[in-house]
Coordinates of C-alpha atoms in Angstrom, one line a residue:
X1 CA 365.5 -73.9 195.8
X2 CA 367.5 -76.9 196.9
X3 CA 365.7 -80.2 197.4
X4 CA 366.4 -82.0 200.7
X5 CA 365.2 -85.6 201.1
X6 CA 364.6 -86.0 204.9
X7 CA 364.1 -89.4 206.6
X8 CA 362.4 -89.3 210.0
X9 CA 362.7 -92.6 211.8
X10 CA 359.8 -93.0 214.2
X11 CA 361.1 -95.9 216.2
X12 CA 361.0 -97.6 219.7
X13 CA 364.1 -97.9 221.9
X14 CA 364.6 -99.9 225.1
X15 CA 366.1 -98.1 228.1
X16 CA 369.6 -99.4 228.9
X17 CA 369.9 -101.7 225.9
X18 CA 372.5 -99.6 224.1
X19 CA 373.7 -102.3 221.8
X20 CA 370.3 -103.2 220.5
X21 CA 369.4 -99.6 220.1
X22 CA 372.5 -99.0 218.0
X23 CA 371.7 -101.9 215.8
X24 CA 368.2 -100.4 215.3
X25 CA 369.8 -97.1 214.2
X26 CA 372.0 -99.0 211.7
X27 CA 369.1 -100.9 210.3
X28 CA 366.9 -97.9 209.9
X29 CA 369.7 -95.7 208.5
X30 CA 370.3 -98.4 205.8
X31 CA 366.6 -98.3 205.0
X32 CA 366.6 -94.5 204.8
X33 CA 369.7 -94.5 202.6
X34 CA 368.2 -97.0 200.2
X35 CA 365.4 -94.4 199.6
X36 CA 367.9 -91.7 198.8
X37 CA 367.7 -89.7 202.1
X38 CA 370.1 -86.7 202.4
X39 CA 369.5 -86.4 206.1
X40 CA 368.5 -89.1 208.5
X41 CA 367.0 -88.5 212.0
X42 CA 366.2 -90.5 215.1
X43 CA 364.3 -89.5 218.3
X44 CA 365.5 -88.1 221.5
X45 CA 367.9 -90.4 223.4
X46 CA 367.4 -93.2 220.9
X47 CA 370.7 -94.7 221.9
X48 CA 370.0 -95.1 225.6
X49 CA 366.2 -95.2 225.6
X50 CA 364.1 -92.6 227.4
X51 CA 363.6 -91.7 230.2
X52 CA 366.8 -93.1 231.8
X53 CA 366.0 -91.6 235.2
X54 CA 368.7 -92.2 237.7
X55 CA 370.9 -94.1 235.2
X56 CA 371.9 -90.6 234.1
X57 CA 373.7 -90.2 237.4
X58 CA 375.8 -93.3 236.8
X59 CA 379.1 -92.3 235.2
X60 CA 379.5 -95.8 233.8
X61 CA 376.2 -95.5 231.9
X62 CA 377.1 -92.0 230.6
X63 CA 380.4 -93.2 229.3
X64 CA 378.9 -96.3 227.8
X65 CA 376.5 -94.0 225.8
X66 CA 379.4 -91.8 224.7
X67 CA 381.5 -94.8 223.6
X68 CA 378.5 -96.3 221.8
X69 CA 378.0 -93.1 219.8
X70 CA 381.6 -93.0 218.6
X71 CA 381.4 -96.7 217.7
X72 CA 378.1 -96.1 215.8
X73 CA 379.7 -93.4 213.7
X74 CA 382.5 -95.8 212.7
X75 CA 380.1 -98.6 211.9
X76 CA 377.9 -96.4 209.7
X77 CA 381.0 -95.5 207.7
X78 CA 382.2 -99.1 207.6
X79 CA 378.8 -100.1 206.0
X80 CA 379.1 -97.4 203.4
X81 CA 376.7 -95.0 205.1
X82 CA 379.2 -92.5 206.3
X83 CA 378.2 -90.0 203.6
X84 CA 374.7 -89.6 205.0
X85 CA 374.4 -87.3 208.0
X86 CA 372.5 -89.1 210.9
X87 CA 371.0 -87.2 213.8
X88 CA 370.7 -89.5 216.8
X89 CA 369.8 -88.8 220.5
X90 CA 372.1 -90.1 223.3
X91 CA 373.3 -89.4 226.9
X92 CA 376.3 -87.1 227.2
X93 CA 378.0 -85.0 229.8
X94 CA 379.2 -81.5 229.7
X95 CA 382.9 -81.0 229.4
X96 CA 382.8 -77.4 230.7
X97 CA 380.2 -77.5 233.5
X98 CA 381.8 -76.8 236.9
X99 CA 380.2 -78.7 239.8
X100 CA 378.0 -76.5 241.8
X101 CA 375.2 -76.8 244.3
X102 CA 371.8 -77.7 242.7
X103 CA 373.2 -79.5 239.7
X104 CA 373.5 -83.2 239.1
X105 CA 376.9 -84.6 239.8
X106 CA 378.9 -85.4 236.6
X107 CA 376.9 -82.8 234.6
X108 CA 374.9 -85.3 232.4
X109 CA 373.2 -84.0 229.3
X110 CA 370.2 -85.0 227.2
X111 CA 372.0 -84.7 224.0
X112 CA 372.0 -85.4 220.3
X113 CA 374.7 -85.7 217.7
X114 CA 375.2 -85.6 213.9
X115 CA 377.2 -88.5 212.7
X116 CA 379.0 -88.1 209.4
X117 CA 382.1 -89.6 207.7
X118 CA 382.8 -91.9 210.6
X119 CA 383.0 -89.1 213.1
X120 CA 380.8 -87.1 215.5
X121 CA 380.5 -84.0 213.4
X122 CA 378.4 -82.0 215.8
X123 CA 376.9 -82.6 219.2
X124 CA 374.5 -80.5 221.3
X125 CA 372.4 -80.7 224.5
X126 CA 368.8 -79.9 225.2
X127 CA 368.5 -76.2 226.1
X128 CA 365.1 -76.2 227.8
X129 CA 364.8 -78.8 230.6
X130 CA 361.2 -79.8 231.5
X131 CA 360.4 -80.2 235.2
X132 CA 356.7 -80.8 235.4
X133 CA 354.3 -83.8 235.2
X134 CA 356.4 -86.9 234.5
X135 CA 359.5 -84.9 233.7
X136 CA 362.3 -84.4 236.2
X137 CA 365.1 -83.2 234.1
X138 CA 366.5 -80.6 236.4
X139 CA 367.4 -83.5 238.6
X140 CA 369.4 -85.3 235.9
X141 CA 370.7 -82.9 233.3
X142 CA 372.5 -79.6 232.7
X143 CA 371.3 -77.5 229.7
X144 CA 373.0 -76.9 226.5
X145 CA 373.9 -73.3 225.4
X146 CA 374.3 -73.6 221.6
X147 CA 372.2 -73.3 218.5
X148 CA 373.5 -76.2 216.4
X149 CA 373.2 -75.7 212.7
X150 CA 374.3 -78.2 210.1
X151 CA 374.6 -77.5 206.4
X152 CA 373.3 -80.4 204.3
X153 CA 373.0 -80.2 200.5
X154 CA 373.2 -76.5 200.6
X155 CA 370.5 -76.1 203.3
X156 CA 371.1 -74.8 206.8
X157 CA 369.3 -77.1 209.3
X158 CA 368.9 -75.9 212.9
X159 CA 368.5 -78.7 215.5
X160 CA 366.5 -78.9 218.7
X161 CA 365.4 -81.5 221.3
X162 CA 361.8 -81.8 222.4
X163 CA 361.3 -79.2 225.2
X164 CA 363.1 -76.7 223.1
X165 CA 359.9 -76.5 221.1
X166 CA 357.4 -76.8 224.0
X167 CA 358.8 -73.8 225.8
X168 CA 358.9 -70.2 224.5
X169 CA 362.2 -68.7 223.5
X170 CA 365.4 -70.5 223.0
X171 CA 366.1 -72.4 219.8
X172 CA 362.9 -71.5 218.0
X173 CA 363.6 -67.7 217.7
X174 CA 367.3 -68.5 217.4
X175 CA 366.6 -70.5 214.3
X176 CA 365.0 -67.5 212.7
X177 CA 368.0 -65.3 213.7
X178 CA 370.4 -67.9 212.2
X179 CA 368.3 -67.8 209.0
X180 CA 367.8 -71.6 209.0
X181 CA 366.0 -73.3 206.1
X182 CA 364.7 -76.1 208.3
X183 CA 364.2 -76.6 212.0
X184 CA 364.5 -80.3 213.0
X185 CA 363.4 -81.3 216.5
X186 CA 364.0 -84.8 217.9
X187 CA 361.6 -85.8 220.6
X188 CA 360.5 -88.4 223.1
X189 CA 357.1 -87.0 223.8
X190 CA 354.9 -89.2 226.1
X191 CA 351.4 -89.8 225.1
X192 CA 348.4 -88.4 226.9
X193 CA 344.8 -88.1 225.8
X194 CA 344.1 -85.3 223.3
X195 CA 347.9 -84.4 223.0
X196 CA 347.9 -84.9 219.2
X197 CA 345.7 -81.8 218.8
X198 CA 348.0 -79.8 221.2
X199 CA 351.1 -81.1 219.4
X200 CA 350.0 -80.1 215.9
X201 CA 349.0 -76.6 217.1
X202 CA 352.4 -76.3 218.8
X203 CA 354.5 -77.4 215.8
X204 CA 352.5 -75.1 213.4
X205 CA 353.0 -72.1 215.7
X206 CA 356.7 -72.8 216.2
X207 CA 357.2 -73.0 212.5
X208 CA 355.7 -69.6 212.0
X209 CA 357.9 -68.2 214.9
X210 CA 361.1 -69.8 213.4
X211 CA 360.2 -68.6 209.9
X212 CA 361.1 -72.0 208.3
X213 CA 359.8 -75.5 207.6
X214 CA 359.8 -77.5 210.9
X215 CA 360.0 -81.2 211.3
X216 CA 359.0 -82.8 214.6
X217 CA 360.2 -86.4 215.0
X218 CA 358.8 -88.4 217.9
X219 CA 359.4 -91.7 219.5
X220 CA 357.0 -94.6 219.6
X221 CA 356.6 -97.6 221.9
X222 CA 356.5 -97.8 225.7
X223 CA 358.7 -97.5 228.8
X224 CA 357.3 -98.5 232.2
X225 CA 354.1 -96.4 232.6
X226 CA 354.8 -94.1 229.7
X227 CA 353.6 -94.6 226.1
X228 CA 355.0 -92.8 223.1
X229 CA 352.6 -92.5 220.2
X230 CA 354.9 -91.2 217.5
X231 CA 352.6 -88.8 215.4
X232 CA 355.7 -87.2 213.8
X233 CA 354.8 -84.0 211.9
X234 CA 356.4 -81.8 209.2
X235 CA 354.9 -78.4 208.5
X236 CA 355.9 -75.6 206.2
X237 CA 356.9 -72.1 207.4
X238 CA 353.3 -71.1 207.5
X239 CA 352.3 -74.1 209.6
X240 CA 350.6 -76.1 206.9
X241 CA 351.0 -79.8 207.4
X242 CA 353.2 -81.4 204.8
X243 CA 353.5 -84.9 206.2
X244 CA 352.2 -86.7 209.3
X245 CA 353.2 -90.2 210.6
X246 CA 350.8 -92.8 212.0
X247 CA 350.3 -93.0 215.8
X248 CA 351.7 -96.0 217.7
X249 CA 353.5 -97.4 214.7
X250 CA 357.2 -97.8 214.0
X251 CA 358.3 -96.6 210.6
X252 CA 360.3 -94.2 208.4
X253 CA 358.7 -91.1 206.9
X254 CA 360.7 -90.0 203.8
X255 CA 359.8 -86.7 202.2
X256 CA 361.3 -84.2 199.8
X257 CA 361.4 -80.6 200.9
X258 CA 362.1 -77.5 198.7
X259 CA 364.0 -75.3 201.1
X260 CA 365.8 -72.0 200.8
X261 CA 369.5 -72.1 200.0
X262 CA 371.9 -71.3 202.8
X263 CA 373.3 -67.8 202.8
X264 CA 377.0 -67.4 201.6
X265 CA 377.8 -65.5 204.8
X266 CA 375.2 -66.6 207.4
X267 CA 374.9 -65.0 210.9
X268 CA 377.4 -66.1 213.6
X269 CA 378.0 -65.4 217.2
X270 CA 375.4 -65.3 220.0
X271 CA 371.7 -65.0 219.3
X272 CA 368.4 -65.4 221.2
X273 CA 368.6 -66.6 224.9
X274 CA 372.3 -66.3 224.8
X275 CA 372.7 -69.3 222.5
X276 CA 375.9 -69.4 220.5
X277 CA 375.5 -70.6 216.9
X278 CA 377.6 -73.7 216.4
X279 CA 377.6 -74.2 212.6
X280 CA 379.1 -77.2 210.7
X281 CA 379.2 -77.5 206.9
X282 CA 378.8 -81.0 205.6
X283 CA 377.8 -80.5 202.0
X284 CA 377.5 -77.2 200.2
X285 CA 376.1 -78.4 196.8
X286 CA 372.4 -79.0 196.5
X287 CA 371.3 -82.5 195.3
X288 CA 371.2 -82.6 191.4
X289 CA 367.6 -82.7 190.2
X290 CA 368.0 -85.7 187.9
X291 CA 369.5 -87.8 190.7
X292 CA 366.8 -86.7 193.1
X293 CA 364.2 -88.9 191.4
X294 CA 360.5 -88.8 191.8
X295 CA 359.0 -86.5 194.5
X296 CA 358.3 -88.2 197.9
X297 CA 355.6 -86.6 199.9
X298 CA 355.9 -88.6 203.1
X299 CA 352.2 -89.3 203.5
X300 CA 349.6 -87.9 205.7
X301 CA 348.1 -90.2 208.3
X302 CA 344.9 -89.1 210.0
X303 CA 344.9 -89.2 213.8
X304 CA 342.9 -91.9 215.5
X305 CA 339.5 -91.1 217.0
X306 CA 339.6 -90.6 220.7
X307 CA 338.5 -94.1 221.9
X308 CA 340.7 -95.9 219.3
X309 CA 343.6 -93.7 220.3
X310 CA 343.3 -94.5 224.1
X311 CA 342.7 -98.2 223.4
X312 CA 345.8 -98.3 221.2
X313 CA 347.8 -96.6 223.9
X314 CA 346.8 -99.3 226.4
X315 CA 347.7 -102.1 224.0
X316 CA 351.1 -100.6 223.2
X317 CA 351.8 -99.8 226.9
X318 CA 351.0 -103.4 228.0
X319 CA 352.9 -105.0 225.1
X320 CA 356.0 -102.9 225.8
X321 CA 356.1 -103.6 229.5
X322 CA 355.6 -107.4 229.0
X323 CA 358.1 -107.9 226.2
X324 CA 360.8 -105.5 227.4
X325 CA 360.8 -107.1 230.8
X326 CA 361.1 -110.6 229.5
X327 CA 357.7 -112.0 230.3
X328 CA 356.1 -114.5 227.9
X329 CA 352.6 -114.5 229.2
X330 CA 350.1 -112.8 231.5
X331 CA 347.5 -114.0 234.0
X332 CA 344.2 -112.3 234.7
X333 CA 341.5 -113.1 237.3
X334 CA 338.3 -113.2 235.3
X335 CA 335.3 -112.1 237.4
X336 CA 332.8 -111.7 234.5
X337 CA 332.8 -108.0 235.1
X338 CA 333.7 -105.1 232.8
X339 CA 337.1 -104.3 234.2
X340 CA 338.7 -107.8 233.9
X341 CA 337.0 -108.2 230.5
X342 CA 338.5 -105.1 229.2
X343 CA 341.9 -106.0 230.5
X344 CA 341.7 -109.4 229.0
X345 CA 340.8 -107.8 225.6
X346 CA 343.7 -105.5 225.8
X347 CA 346.0 -108.3 226.7
X348 CA 344.9 -110.5 223.8
X349 CA 345.3 -107.6 221.4
X350 CA 348.8 -106.8 222.8
X351 CA 350.2 -110.3 223.1
X352 CA 348.0 -112.7 221.2
X353 CA 345.4 -114.9 223.0
X354 CA 347.9 -117.8 223.2
X355 CA 349.9 -115.8 225.7
X356 CA 346.9 -114.8 227.9
X357 CA 345.7 -117.0 230.8
X358 CA 342.5 -116.4 232.7
X359 CA 341.2 -117.9 235.9
X360 CA 337.8 -117.7 237.3
X361 CA 337.8 -117.9 241.2
X362 CA 334.2 -118.1 242.3
X363 CA 333.1 -117.9 245.9
X364 CA 329.7 -118.7 247.4
X365 CA 328.6 -115.1 246.5
X366 CA 329.6 -115.3 242.8
X367 CA 326.5 -115.2 240.6
X368 CA 326.0 -117.8 237.9
X369 CA 325.8 -115.0 235.2
X370 CA 329.3 -113.8 236.3
X371 CA 330.7 -117.3 235.9
X372 CA 329.0 -117.6 232.6
X373 CA 330.3 -114.2 231.4
X374 CA 333.9 -115.1 232.3
X375 CA 333.6 -118.3 230.4
X376 CA 332.0 -116.6 227.4
X377 CA 334.8 -114.0 227.3
X378 CA 337.3 -116.8 227.2
X379 CA 335.4 -118.5 224.3
X380 CA 335.2 -115.3 222.3
X381 CA 338.9 -114.3 222.7
X382 CA 340.4 -117.8 222.7
X383 CA 342.5 -117.2 225.8
X384 CA 343.5 -120.1 228.1
X385 CA 340.8 -120.5 230.8
X386 CA 340.3 -122.4 234.0
X387 CA 338.2 -122.3 237.1
X388 CA 339.5 -122.6 240.6
X389 CA 337.0 -122.2 243.4
X390 CA 338.2 -120.3 246.5
X391 CA 335.4 -121.8 248.7
X392 CA 337.6 -124.5 250.3
X393 CA 340.3 -121.9 251.1
X394 CA 337.7 -119.5 252.5
X395 CA 336.2 -122.2 254.7
X396 CA 339.7 -123.1 256.0
X397 CA 340.4 -119.5 257.0
X398 CA 337.0 -118.8 258.6
X399 CA 337.2 -122.2 260.4
X400 CA 340.4 -120.9 262.1
X401 CA 339.5 -117.3 262.5
X402 CA 336.0 -115.8 262.9
X403 CA 335.6 -112.9 260.4
X404 CA 332.5 -110.8 259.7
X405 CA 331.6 -107.7 257.6
X406 CA 334.3 -106.0 255.6
X407 CA 337.0 -108.4 256.9
X408 CA 335.1 -111.4 255.5
X409 CA 334.6 -109.6 252.2
X410 CA 338.3 -108.6 251.9
X411 CA 339.4 -112.1 252.8
X412 CA 337.8 -113.4 249.5
X413 CA 339.7 -110.8 247.5
X414 CA 343.0 -111.6 249.2
X415 CA 342.5 -115.4 248.7
X416 CA 342.1 -114.6 245.0
X417 CA 345.2 -112.5 245.1
X418 CA 347.2 -115.3 246.7
X419 CA 345.9 -117.8 244.2
X420 CA 347.0 -115.6 241.3
X421 CA 350.4 -115.0 242.7
X422 CA 350.8 -118.7 243.4
X423 CA 350.0 -119.5 239.7
X424 CA 352.4 -116.7 238.7
X425 CA 355.2 -118.3 240.6
X426 CA 354.4 -121.8 239.4
X427 CA 353.9 -121.0 235.7
X428 CA 355.8 -117.8 235.1
X429 CA 353.0 -115.5 234.2
X430 CA 352.8 -111.7 234.8
X431 CA 349.7 -111.0 236.9
X432 CA 347.6 -108.1 235.6
X433 CA 345.7 -106.0 238.1
X434 CA 342.3 -105.0 236.8
X435 CA 341.7 -101.8 238.9
X436 CA 340.6 -98.6 237.2
X437 CA 341.3 -95.0 238.1
X438 CA 337.9 -94.4 239.7
X439 CA 338.5 -97.3 242.2
X440 CA 342.1 -96.3 242.8
X441 CA 341.0 -92.7 243.5
X442 CA 338.6 -93.6 246.2
X443 CA 340.3 -96.6 247.6
X444 CA 337.7 -99.1 246.4
X445 CA 340.1 -102.0 246.2
X446 CA 341.6 -104.5 248.6
X447 CA 345.3 -104.3 249.4
X448 CA 347.0 -107.7 248.6
X449 CA 343.7 -108.7 247.0
X450 CA 342.4 -107.3 243.7
X451 CA 345.4 -104.9 243.8
X452 CA 348.0 -107.6 243.4
X453 CA 350.0 -107.9 240.2
X454 CA 352.9 -106.7 238.2
X455 CA 351.1 -104.3 236.0
X456 CA 347.7 -102.4 235.9
X457 CA 346.7 -101.8 232.3
X458 CA 343.7 -99.6 233.1
X459 CA 344.8 -97.9 236.3
X460 CA 344.6 -94.5 234.6
X461 CA 341.2 -95.1 233.0
X462 CA 338.1 -93.8 234.7
X463 CA 335.2 -96.3 235.0
X464 CA 333.0 -94.4 232.6
X465 CA 335.9 -94.6 230.0
X466 CA 336.1 -98.4 230.7
X467 CA 332.6 -98.8 229.5
X468 CA 333.2 -96.6 226.5
X469 CA 336.4 -98.5 225.5
X470 CA 334.7 -101.9 225.9
X471 CA 331.8 -100.7 223.6
X472 CA 334.3 -99.3 221.1
X473 CA 336.3 -102.5 221.0
X474 CA 333.2 -104.5 220.3
X475 CA 332.1 -102.1 217.5
X476 CA 335.5 -102.3 216.0
X477 CA 335.4 -106.1 215.9
X478 CA 331.9 -106.1 214.5
X479 CA 332.9 -103.7 211.7
X480 CA 335.6 -106.2 210.6
X481 CA 333.2 -109.1 210.7
X482 CA 334.8 -110.6 213.8
X483 CA 333.3 -111.7 217.1
X484 CA 333.2 -108.9 219.6
X485 CA 335.5 -110.0 222.5
X486 CA 333.5 -108.6 225.5
X487 CA 330.2 -110.2 226.4
X488 CA 327.3 -107.7 226.3
X489 CA 326.2 -108.7 229.7
X490 CA 329.6 -107.7 231.2
X491 CA 328.9 -104.2 229.8
X492 CA 325.3 -103.8 230.7
X493 CA 325.0 -105.3 234.2
X494 CA 325.5 -103.2 237.3
X495 CA 329.2 -103.3 238.5
X496 CA 329.7 -105.4 241.6
X497 CA 332.5 -106.9 243.6
X498 CA 330.2 -109.8 244.6
X499 CA 331.7 -110.2 248.0
X500 CA 328.3 -110.3 249.7
X501 CA 324.8 -111.0 248.7
X502 CA 323.3 -108.7 246.0
X503 CA 326.2 -106.2 246.3
X504 CA 326.6 -103.5 243.7
X505 CA 329.3 -100.7 243.5
X506 CA 326.7 -98.0 244.1
X507 CA 326.1 -99.4 247.6
X508 CA 329.4 -97.6 248.5
X509 CA 330.0 -95.1 245.7
X510 CA 328.1 -92.5 243.8
X511 CA 327.0 -93.3 240.3
X512 CA 330.1 -93.5 238.1
X513 CA 329.3 -90.6 235.8
X514 CA 328.9 -88.3 238.8
X515 CA 331.9 -89.7 240.7
X516 CA 334.2 -89.5 237.6
X517 CA 333.2 -85.9 237.0
X518 CA 334.1 -85.0 240.5
X519 CA 337.4 -86.9 240.4
X520 CA 338.4 -85.3 237.1
X521 CA 338.1 -81.9 238.7
X522 CA 339.9 -82.9 241.9
X523 CA 342.5 -85.4 240.7
X524 CA 343.3 -84.2 237.2
X525 CA 342.3 -80.5 237.7
X526 CA 343.6 -79.9 241.2
X527 CA 340.3 -78.0 242.0
X528 CA 339.4 -77.4 245.6
X529 CA 336.1 -78.4 247.2
X530 CA 334.5 -75.0 246.9
X531 CA 335.3 -74.9 243.1
X532 CA 333.8 -78.3 242.6
X533 CA 330.7 -77.4 244.4
X534 CA 330.5 -74.2 242.4
X535 CA 330.6 -76.4 239.3
X536 CA 327.2 -77.8 240.3
X537 CA 327.9 -80.8 242.6
X538 CA 326.3 -81.5 245.9
X539 CA 328.6 -80.3 248.8
X540 CA 328.0 -83.3 251.0
X541 CA 328.8 -85.6 248.1
X542 CA 331.9 -83.6 247.2
X543 CA 333.2 -83.6 250.8
X544 CA 332.7 -87.4 251.1
X545 CA 334.3 -88.1 247.8
X546 CA 337.4 -85.9 248.5
X547 CA 337.8 -87.6 251.9
X548 CA 337.9 -91.0 250.3
X549 CA 340.5 -89.9 247.8
X550 CA 342.7 -88.3 250.4
X551 CA 342.6 -91.3 252.8
X552 CA 343.4 -93.8 250.0
X553 CA 346.9 -92.5 249.2
X554 CA 348.6 -95.3 251.1
X555 CA 346.8 -97.8 248.9
X556 CA 347.8 -96.2 245.7
X557 CA 351.4 -96.2 246.7
X558 CA 351.3 -100.0 246.8
X559 CA 349.5 -100.4 243.5
X560 CA 351.5 -101.8 240.5
X561 CA 352.6 -99.5 237.6
X562 CA 350.3 -99.1 234.7
X563 CA 349.9 -97.3 231.4
X564 CA 349.5 -93.5 231.7
X565 CA 346.9 -91.9 229.4
X566 CA 345.9 -88.8 231.2
X567 CA 347.7 -85.6 232.2
X568 CA 347.6 -86.5 235.8
X569 CA 348.2 -90.2 236.4
X570 CA 348.6 -91.5 239.9
X571 CA 352.3 -92.0 240.6
X572 CA 354.6 -90.0 238.3
X573 CA 352.2 -87.1 237.9
X574 CA 350.3 -86.9 241.1
X575 CA 352.5 -87.1 244.2
X576 CA 351.0 -86.4 247.5
X577 CA 352.2 -87.4 251.0
X578 CA 350.7 -90.5 252.6
X579 CA 350.8 -88.8 256.1
X580 CA 348.7 -85.7 255.4
X581 CA 346.2 -84.0 257.6
X582 CA 345.2 -81.4 255.1
X583 CA 341.6 -81.8 254.0
X584 CA 339.6 -79.8 251.6
X585 CA 336.8 -78.1 253.5
X586 CA 333.5 -78.1 251.6

């Protein structure tokens, strides 16, 4: 059987930075070639970054992507890399699609190409277009209608793009019909909790359906609210894992595969789902055994445990947002509570403590232990710390305007928000909003107060998970012989906004374990009130909780973006009208 040395480059791209992305392809191709790769691959839409959203509808951007692809093919050849086939994702347009109602103007395509010998040897577009959750690809793209097959070193390699594996039919059974020896899928698969298990099961099942070894190459890094965790996988035709890349890490997986030789007269024409086989022969002869050198296995990284995985996603998401948008530092209001403490810990891990600034903004209701906990967090992490009391500002406001009750409480939060944004303007920091998913769900936040900021690192993390992640981070530090970053008192004391004497969150909300369980059913699961009650929850509590969620939509619309870790994050995933009189009747 021919040996094919495959290089899977699990890398991060930046949307719109086509020149830098092309340089990254050059650099990693050089690295792959130095290791003797016969076929080099990069993730979905590497050249443009992913997702490009409405940039796909700009003809200037589409043409820039197409021109950059041709230029990249020439540069690879100029650098002596033209003999190595390179699969790279980019943005294309259909040359044959006729404008028609319901299709995006200009017929953009989520495409990939095989570069070889200074030319674009083969190009193809994603066949299955996802249109659920964060995906909106019917809005942007027209589908491809071919099964691309490239012969490399005597092996027929069928090619696919992301959703082509996630949906039934299409290129997976077509690869079997074409008698491919390898199915290679390039992907930009956004992270969500527990997706690694789903992904492995999917790739194994598709390999059995395709009847051939299957390689699933995924992007890593972050883009706006999305995080990409890599976790590239190669399995044999029976679904057994041959290699697996680490999560949340850029790198190149190089492995040798013994694959069946291509047939002398392989199938042609139209196969499954009406796909037409588009076959290109680049090299007929298998790699000579002596030149192949020692066997490379690619490695087998174990997936992270659940808490480390989520925490890593939050770190990568924040780092990507800050660095890709040109910020040098972040600013956090430190209350001494668990939310701001976890956000500060994530920020220090993402950016380094020297780029994290914290400010304590006590009022007359702030307890001494909260002030002490904020200072202790700063000491443990090494972040820049200062204290600015809001009492003089509060007195000035209340001297001019008599406020009581909730208005007086919210004024304190809004003064803190104003102070943070003033420091942001003066010193150039990105303000991080500390709100969690439980608070956002029920509207337990103050507009233009604790909701101010440019990014919300834990906006998709329920409060019960906030506690669990804080405990995990401290355990991880202790296991390495380092100081746990989060003060124990911030974890164990009852959560409180401290906007009135002796206030605690449970004055207004159910206990978080109960609240989060109800929210998971309603927000993430789209269950109705009767279904939630049938699951064992008090009807009056369910009705009250769902009413709080429904009436807080206007607040969530004004909250900053933040890292998505669940299957139903607020914003891209869960889109409900602000003006909405439908209420679940419990």
